[in-house]
Short mmCIF file of C-alpha atoms in Angstrom, two decimals:
data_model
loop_
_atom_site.label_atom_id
_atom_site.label_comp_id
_atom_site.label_asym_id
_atom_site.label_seq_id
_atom_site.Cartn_x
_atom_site.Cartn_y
_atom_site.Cartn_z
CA UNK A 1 0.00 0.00 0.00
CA UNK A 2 1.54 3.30 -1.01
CA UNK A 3 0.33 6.75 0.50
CA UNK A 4 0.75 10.20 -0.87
CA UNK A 5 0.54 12.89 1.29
CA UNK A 6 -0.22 16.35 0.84
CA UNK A 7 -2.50 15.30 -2.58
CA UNK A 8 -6.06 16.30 -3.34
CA UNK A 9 -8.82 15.34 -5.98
CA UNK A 10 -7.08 16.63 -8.68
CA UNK A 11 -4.05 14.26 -7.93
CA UNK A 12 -3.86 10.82 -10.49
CA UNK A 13 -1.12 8.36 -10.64
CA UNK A 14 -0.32 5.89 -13.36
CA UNK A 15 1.98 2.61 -13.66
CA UNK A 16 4.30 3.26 -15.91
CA UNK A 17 6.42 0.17 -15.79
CA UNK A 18 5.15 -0.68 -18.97
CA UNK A 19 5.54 2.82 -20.65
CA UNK A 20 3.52 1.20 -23.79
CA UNK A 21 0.85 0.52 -21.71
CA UNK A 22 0.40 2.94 -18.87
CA UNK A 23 -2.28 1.77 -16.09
CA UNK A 24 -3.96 4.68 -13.88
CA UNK A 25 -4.28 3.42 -10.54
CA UNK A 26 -7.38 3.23 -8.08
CA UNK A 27 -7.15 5.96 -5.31
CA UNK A 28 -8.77 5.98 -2.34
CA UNK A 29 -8.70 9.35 0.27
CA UNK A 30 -7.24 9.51 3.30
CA UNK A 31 -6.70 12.35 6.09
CA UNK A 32 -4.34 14.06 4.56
CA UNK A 33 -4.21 12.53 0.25
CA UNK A 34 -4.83 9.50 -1.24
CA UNK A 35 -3.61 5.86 -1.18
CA UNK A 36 -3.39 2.92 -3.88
CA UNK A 37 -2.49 -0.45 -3.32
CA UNK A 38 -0.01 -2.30 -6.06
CA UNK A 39 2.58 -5.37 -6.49
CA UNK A 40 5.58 -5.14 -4.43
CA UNK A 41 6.75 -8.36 -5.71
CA UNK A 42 8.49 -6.98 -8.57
CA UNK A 43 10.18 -3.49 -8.98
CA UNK A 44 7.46 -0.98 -10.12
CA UNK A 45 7.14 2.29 -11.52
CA UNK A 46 4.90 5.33 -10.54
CA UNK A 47 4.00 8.78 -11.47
CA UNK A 48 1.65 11.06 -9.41
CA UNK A 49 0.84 14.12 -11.04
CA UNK A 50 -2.16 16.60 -11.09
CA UNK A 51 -4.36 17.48 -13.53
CA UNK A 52 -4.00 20.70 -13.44
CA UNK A 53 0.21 20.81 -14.03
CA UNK A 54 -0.53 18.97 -17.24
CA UNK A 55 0.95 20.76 -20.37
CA UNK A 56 -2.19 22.45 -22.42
CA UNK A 57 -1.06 21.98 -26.31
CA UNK A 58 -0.86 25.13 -28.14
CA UNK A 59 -2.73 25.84 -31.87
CA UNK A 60 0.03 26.80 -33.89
CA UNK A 61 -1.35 26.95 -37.65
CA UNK A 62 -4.07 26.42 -39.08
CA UNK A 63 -3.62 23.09 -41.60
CA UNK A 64 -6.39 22.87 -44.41
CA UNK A 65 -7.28 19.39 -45.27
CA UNK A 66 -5.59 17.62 -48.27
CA UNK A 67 -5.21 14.27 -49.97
CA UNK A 68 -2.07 14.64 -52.08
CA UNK A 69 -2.51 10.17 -52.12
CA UNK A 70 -5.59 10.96 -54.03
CA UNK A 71 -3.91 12.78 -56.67
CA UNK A 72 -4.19 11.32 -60.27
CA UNK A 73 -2.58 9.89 -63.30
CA UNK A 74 0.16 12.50 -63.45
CA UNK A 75 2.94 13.05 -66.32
CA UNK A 76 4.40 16.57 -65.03
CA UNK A 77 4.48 17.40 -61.68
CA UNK A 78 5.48 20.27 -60.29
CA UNK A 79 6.33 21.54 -56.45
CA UNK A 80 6.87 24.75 -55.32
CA UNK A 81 6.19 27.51 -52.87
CA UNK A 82 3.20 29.08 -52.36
CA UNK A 83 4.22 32.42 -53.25
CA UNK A 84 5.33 31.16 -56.21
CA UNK A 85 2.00 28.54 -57.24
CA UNK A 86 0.22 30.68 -59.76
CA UNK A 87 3.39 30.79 -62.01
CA UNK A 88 3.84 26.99 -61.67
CA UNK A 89 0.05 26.22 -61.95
CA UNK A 90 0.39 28.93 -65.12
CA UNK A 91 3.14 26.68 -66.31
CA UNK A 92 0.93 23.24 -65.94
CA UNK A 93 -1.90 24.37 -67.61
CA UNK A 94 0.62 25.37 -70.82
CA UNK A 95 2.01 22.15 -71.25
CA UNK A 96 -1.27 20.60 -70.87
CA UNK A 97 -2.82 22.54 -73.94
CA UNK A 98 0.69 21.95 -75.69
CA UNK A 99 1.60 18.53 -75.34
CA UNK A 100 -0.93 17.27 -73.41
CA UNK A 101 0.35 16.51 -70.58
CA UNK A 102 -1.04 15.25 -67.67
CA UNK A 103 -0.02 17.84 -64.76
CA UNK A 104 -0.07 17.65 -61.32
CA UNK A 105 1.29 21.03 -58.99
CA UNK A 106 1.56 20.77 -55.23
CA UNK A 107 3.78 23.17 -53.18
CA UNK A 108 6.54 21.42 -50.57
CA UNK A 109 4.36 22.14 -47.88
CA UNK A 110 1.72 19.88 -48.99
CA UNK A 111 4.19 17.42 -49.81
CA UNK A 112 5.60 17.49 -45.89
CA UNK A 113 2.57 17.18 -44.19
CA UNK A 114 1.56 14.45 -45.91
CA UNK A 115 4.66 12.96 -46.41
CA UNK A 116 6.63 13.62 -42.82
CA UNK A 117 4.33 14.68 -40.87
CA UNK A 118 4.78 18.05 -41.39
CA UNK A 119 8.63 18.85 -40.94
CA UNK A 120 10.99 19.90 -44.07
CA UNK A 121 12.38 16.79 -45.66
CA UNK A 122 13.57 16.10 -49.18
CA UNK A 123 13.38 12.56 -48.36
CA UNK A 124 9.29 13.11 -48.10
CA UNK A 125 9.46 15.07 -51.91
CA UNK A 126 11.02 11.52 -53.32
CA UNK A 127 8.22 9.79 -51.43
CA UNK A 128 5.73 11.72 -53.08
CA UNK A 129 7.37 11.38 -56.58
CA UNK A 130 7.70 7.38 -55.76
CA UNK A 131 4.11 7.04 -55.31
CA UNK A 132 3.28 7.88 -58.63
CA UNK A 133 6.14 5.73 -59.79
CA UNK A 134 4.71 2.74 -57.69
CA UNK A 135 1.06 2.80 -58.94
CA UNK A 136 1.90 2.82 -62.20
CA UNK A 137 3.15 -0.79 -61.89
CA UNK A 138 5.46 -0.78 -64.99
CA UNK A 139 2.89 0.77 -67.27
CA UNK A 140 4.17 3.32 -69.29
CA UNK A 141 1.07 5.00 -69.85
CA UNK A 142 0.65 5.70 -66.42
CA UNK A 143 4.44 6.58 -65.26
CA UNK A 144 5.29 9.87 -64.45
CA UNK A 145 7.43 11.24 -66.81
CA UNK A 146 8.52 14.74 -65.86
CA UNK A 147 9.36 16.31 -62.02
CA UNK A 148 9.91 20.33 -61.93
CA UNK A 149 11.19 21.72 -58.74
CA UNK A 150 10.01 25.40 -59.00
CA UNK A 151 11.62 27.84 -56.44
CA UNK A 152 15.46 27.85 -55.00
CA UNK A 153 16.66 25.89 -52.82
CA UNK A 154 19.68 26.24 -50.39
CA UNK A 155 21.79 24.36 -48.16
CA UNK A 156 19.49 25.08 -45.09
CA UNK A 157 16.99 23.29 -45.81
CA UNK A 158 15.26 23.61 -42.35
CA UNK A 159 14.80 27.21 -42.81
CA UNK A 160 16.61 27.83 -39.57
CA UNK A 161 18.74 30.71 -40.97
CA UNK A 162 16.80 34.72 -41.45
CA UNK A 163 17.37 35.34 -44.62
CA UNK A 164 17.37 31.69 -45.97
CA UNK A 165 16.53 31.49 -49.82
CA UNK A 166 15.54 28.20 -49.76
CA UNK A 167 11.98 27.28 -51.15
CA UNK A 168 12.23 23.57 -52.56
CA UNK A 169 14.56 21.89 -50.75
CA UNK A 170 17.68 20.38 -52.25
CA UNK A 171 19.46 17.13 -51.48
CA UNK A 172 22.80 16.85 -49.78
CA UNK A 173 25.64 14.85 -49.86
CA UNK A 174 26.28 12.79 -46.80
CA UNK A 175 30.22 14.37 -46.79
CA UNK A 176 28.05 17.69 -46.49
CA UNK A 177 30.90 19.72 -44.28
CA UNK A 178 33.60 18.32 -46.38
CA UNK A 179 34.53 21.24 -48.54
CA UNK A 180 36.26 19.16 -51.91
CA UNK A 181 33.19 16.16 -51.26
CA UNK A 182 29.98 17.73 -50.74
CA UNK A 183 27.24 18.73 -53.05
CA UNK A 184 23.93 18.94 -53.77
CA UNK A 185 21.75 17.09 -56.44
CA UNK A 186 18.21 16.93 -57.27
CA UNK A 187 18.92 13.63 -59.32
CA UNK A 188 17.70 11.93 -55.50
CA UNK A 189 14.07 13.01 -56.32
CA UNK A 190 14.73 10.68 -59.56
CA UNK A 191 15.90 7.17 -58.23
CA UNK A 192 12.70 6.16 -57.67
CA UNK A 193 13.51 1.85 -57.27
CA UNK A 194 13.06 0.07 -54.69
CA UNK A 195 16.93 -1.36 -54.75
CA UNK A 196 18.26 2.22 -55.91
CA UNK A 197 20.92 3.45 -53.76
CA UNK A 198 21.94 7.35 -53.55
CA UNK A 199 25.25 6.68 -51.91
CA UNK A 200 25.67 5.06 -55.42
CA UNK A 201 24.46 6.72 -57.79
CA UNK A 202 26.67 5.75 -60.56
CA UNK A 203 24.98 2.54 -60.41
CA UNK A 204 21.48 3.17 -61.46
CA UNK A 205 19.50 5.28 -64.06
CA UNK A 206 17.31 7.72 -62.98
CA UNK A 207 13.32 6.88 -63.56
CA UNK A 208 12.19 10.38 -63.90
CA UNK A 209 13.13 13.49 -65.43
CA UNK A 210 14.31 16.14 -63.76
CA UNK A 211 14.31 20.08 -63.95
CA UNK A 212 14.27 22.68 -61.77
CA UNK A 213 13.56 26.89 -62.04
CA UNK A 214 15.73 28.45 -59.15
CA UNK A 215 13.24 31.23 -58.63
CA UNK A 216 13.32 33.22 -55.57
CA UNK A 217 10.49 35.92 -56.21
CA UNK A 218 7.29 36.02 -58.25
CA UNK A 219 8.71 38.14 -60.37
CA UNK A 220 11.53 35.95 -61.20
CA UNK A 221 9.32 33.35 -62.12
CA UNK A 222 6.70 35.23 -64.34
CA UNK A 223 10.43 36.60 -66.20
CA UNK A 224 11.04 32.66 -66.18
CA UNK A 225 7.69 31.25 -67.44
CA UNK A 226 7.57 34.25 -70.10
CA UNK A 227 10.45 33.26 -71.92
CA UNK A 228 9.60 29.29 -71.28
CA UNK A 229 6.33 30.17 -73.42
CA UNK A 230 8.18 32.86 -75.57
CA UNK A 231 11.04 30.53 -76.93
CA UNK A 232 7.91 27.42 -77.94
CA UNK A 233 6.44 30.17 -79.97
CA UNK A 234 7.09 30.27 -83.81
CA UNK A 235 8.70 33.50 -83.54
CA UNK A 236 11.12 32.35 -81.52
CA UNK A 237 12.22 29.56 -84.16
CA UNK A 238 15.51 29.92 -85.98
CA UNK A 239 18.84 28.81 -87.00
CA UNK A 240 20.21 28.94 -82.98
CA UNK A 241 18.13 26.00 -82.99
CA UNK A 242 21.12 23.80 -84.62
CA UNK A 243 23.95 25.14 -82.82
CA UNK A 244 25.78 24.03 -79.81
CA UNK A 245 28.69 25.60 -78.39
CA UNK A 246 30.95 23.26 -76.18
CA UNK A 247 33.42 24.60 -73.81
CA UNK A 248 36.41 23.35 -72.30
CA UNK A 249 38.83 24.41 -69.44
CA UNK A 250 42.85 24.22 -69.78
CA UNK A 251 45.63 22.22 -68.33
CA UNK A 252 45.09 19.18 -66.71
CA UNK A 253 46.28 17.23 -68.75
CA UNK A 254 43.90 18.07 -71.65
CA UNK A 255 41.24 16.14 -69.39
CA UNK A 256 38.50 19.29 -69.60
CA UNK A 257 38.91 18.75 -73.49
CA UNK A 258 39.14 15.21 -74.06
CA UNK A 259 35.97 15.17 -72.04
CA UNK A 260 34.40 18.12 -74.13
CA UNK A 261 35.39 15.71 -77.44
CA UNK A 262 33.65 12.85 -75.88
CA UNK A 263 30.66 14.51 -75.32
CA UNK A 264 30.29 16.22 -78.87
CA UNK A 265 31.23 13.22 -80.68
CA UNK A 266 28.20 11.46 -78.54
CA UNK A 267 25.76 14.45 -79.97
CA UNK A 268 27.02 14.92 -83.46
CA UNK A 269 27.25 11.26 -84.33
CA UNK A 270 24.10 10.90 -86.80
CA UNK A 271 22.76 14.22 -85.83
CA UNK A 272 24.34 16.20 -89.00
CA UNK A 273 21.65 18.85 -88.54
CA UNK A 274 23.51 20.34 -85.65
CA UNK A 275 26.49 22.89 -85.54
CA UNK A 276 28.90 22.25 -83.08
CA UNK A 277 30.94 24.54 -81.98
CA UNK A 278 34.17 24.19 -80.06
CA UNK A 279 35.69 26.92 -77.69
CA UNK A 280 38.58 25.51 -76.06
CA UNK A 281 40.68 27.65 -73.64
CA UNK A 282 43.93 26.07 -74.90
CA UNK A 283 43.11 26.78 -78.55
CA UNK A 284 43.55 30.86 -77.51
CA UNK A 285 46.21 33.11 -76.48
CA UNK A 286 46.62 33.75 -72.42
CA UNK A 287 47.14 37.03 -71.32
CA UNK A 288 48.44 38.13 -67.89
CA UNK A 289 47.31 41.17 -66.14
CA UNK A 290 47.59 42.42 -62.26
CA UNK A 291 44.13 40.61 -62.14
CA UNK A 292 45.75 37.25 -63.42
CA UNK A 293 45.73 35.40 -66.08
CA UNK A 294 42.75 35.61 -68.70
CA UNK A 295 41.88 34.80 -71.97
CA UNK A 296 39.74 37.72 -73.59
CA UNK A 297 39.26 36.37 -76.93
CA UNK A 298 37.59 33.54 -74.55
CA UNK A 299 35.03 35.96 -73.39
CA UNK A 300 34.05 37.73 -76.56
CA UNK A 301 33.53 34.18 -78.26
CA UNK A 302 30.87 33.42 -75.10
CA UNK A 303 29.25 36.96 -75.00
CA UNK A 304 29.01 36.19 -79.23
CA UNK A 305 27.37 32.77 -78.98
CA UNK A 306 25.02 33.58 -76.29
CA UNK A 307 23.51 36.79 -78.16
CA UNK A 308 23.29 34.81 -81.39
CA UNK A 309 21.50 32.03 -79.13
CA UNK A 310 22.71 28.50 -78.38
CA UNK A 311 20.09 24.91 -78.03
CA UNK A 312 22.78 23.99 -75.44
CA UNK A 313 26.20 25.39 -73.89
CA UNK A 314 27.92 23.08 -72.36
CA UNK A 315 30.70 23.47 -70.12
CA UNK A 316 33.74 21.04 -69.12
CA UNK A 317 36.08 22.43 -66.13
CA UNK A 318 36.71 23.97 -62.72
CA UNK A 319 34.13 26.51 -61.88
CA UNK A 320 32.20 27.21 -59.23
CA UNK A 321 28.71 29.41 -57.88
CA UNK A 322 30.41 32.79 -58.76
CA UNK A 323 32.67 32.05 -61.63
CA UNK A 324 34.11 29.66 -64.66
CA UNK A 325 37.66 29.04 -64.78
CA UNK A 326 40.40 30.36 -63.07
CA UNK A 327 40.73 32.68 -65.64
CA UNK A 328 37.07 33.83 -65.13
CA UNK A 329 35.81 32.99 -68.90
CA UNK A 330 32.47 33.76 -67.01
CA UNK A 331 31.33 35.20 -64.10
CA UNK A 332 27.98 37.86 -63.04
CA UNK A 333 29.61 40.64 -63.97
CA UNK A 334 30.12 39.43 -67.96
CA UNK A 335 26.56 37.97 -67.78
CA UNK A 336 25.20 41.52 -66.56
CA UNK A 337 27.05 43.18 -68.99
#
């Protein structure tokens, strides 16, 4: 028999030796609290508490209802933010008039409630993806075909710096505080398997393709959408359509280039209706300046290409968020120029 002194009506106690099943006990008053009786034969555990020290949970948002496991038959489908949904739902309803595609748009929000219970995961946007993969059982008339991540994304995922512009989250590496390892991908949103692993990735093929419109603002993504509507129209066509400009870093033991070459040969081979054109940093003359060393003629054959319009530019070599090659071939300032 145990007695608690000092107690009143409000007081409870539970048997918690078996936290999965909790057991409130039978109290009984005395003089001065309550008493229970329990089995001293083995080593219990109690908690006395009152009901009115219990913690009252707080409302903190409002959550409308949803059913994002309802969602149909999809061939495009686009997240995003919510600032940034009647862009991307303007975008869906374009390429389903176009090319009749079958469009789904959801912002990340939606996706974590329903996928992780409400906290900021990219794990829970491949979940989503997955499930369209999964109930289309192999058919291809049924398999989602296209995934558009609309809005930026940063490193800080979580939101937990002011300031942060991250709006669709990106995946990291798992060496992500190794400087020379880390990076960030959105092919994880695309190995959609059951037996694909993303600590391999050169192992598998992803299911799904893959784009993504690093808007921050609105605006940004109206300026985006514009010219994604603008270059399908007929005006637009013209003989940029054929060419493709390849680029290719020095030194290293021609490596930048030979991979450059490898990936031309793979696009010109029975495609003669293409232009390729070659701008290789070793084919021009280096200058030196108090800035370092640079290759001008470099610069003006970019700046050229891009005004007369490209299909692709592709680019072999060290680089990285501010700047191409050591030399800077490429960097903000040249682009706002």
């Amino acid at each position: 028999r145990f007695r608690i002194r000092n107690s009143n009506t409000q007081t409870r106690v539970w048997d918690l030796s078996n936290p999965l099943s909790p057991l409130a006990m039978q109290l009984t008053a005395t003089a001065d609290g309550v008493q229970f009786t329990g089995d001293c034969s083995v080593l219990r555990e109690y908690i006395a508490f009152n009901n009115s020290s219990l913690l009252v949970p707080q409302a903190a948002a409002r959550i409308d209802n949803q059913n994002l496991h309802g969602s149909p038959v999809a061939d495009y489908i686009i997240i995003t933010a919510p600032a940034l949904l009647g862009q991307a739902n303007r975008l869906a309803q374009y390429h389903q008039q176009r090319d009749q595609l079958r469009s789904v748009v959801v912002t990340s929000e939606q996706v974590f409630n329903e996928f992780s219970s409400g906290i900021a995961d990219p794990v829970a946007i491949r979940d989503f993806v997955k499930m369209f993969y999964d109930r289309a059982g192999g058919d291809s008339t049924k398999m989602p075909r296209y995934l558009l991540l609309f809005g930026d994304g940063s490193f800080d995922y979580k939101k937990r710096i002011t300031g942060n512009t991250n709006l669709v989250p990106v995946f990291e590496s798992g060496e992500s505080l190794a400087p020379l390892e880390t990076y960030t991908s959105d092919d994880f949103f695309g190995f959609l398997g059951d037996g694909d692993n993303i600590n391999n990735p050169g192992t598998y093929l992803l299911d799904i393709g893959i784009g993504r419109i690093p808007a921050a603002t609105e605006a940004q993504a109206r300026a985006i959408v514009d010219k994604i509507l603008s270059y399908t129209s007929p005006k637009a066509y013209g003989p940029w359509r054929t060419d493709l400009s390849f680029v290719a870093d020095d030194e290293d033991n021609n490596l930048h280039l030979e991979d450059a070459e490898t990936i031309a040969a793979a696009v010109g081979t029975g495609n003669r209706d293409f232009n390729l054109d070659k701008i290789y940093l070793d084919a021009f003359s280096q200058e030196s300046g108090s800035g370092g060393s640079r290759y001008p003629q470099v610069n003006l054959a970019i700046i050229n290409k891009t005004y007369n319009g490209n299909l692709i530019w592709n680019y072999t070599g060290h680089g990285g968020s501010r700047r191409l090659a050591d030399e800077v071939i490429l960097d903000q300032d040249i682009i706002n120029s």
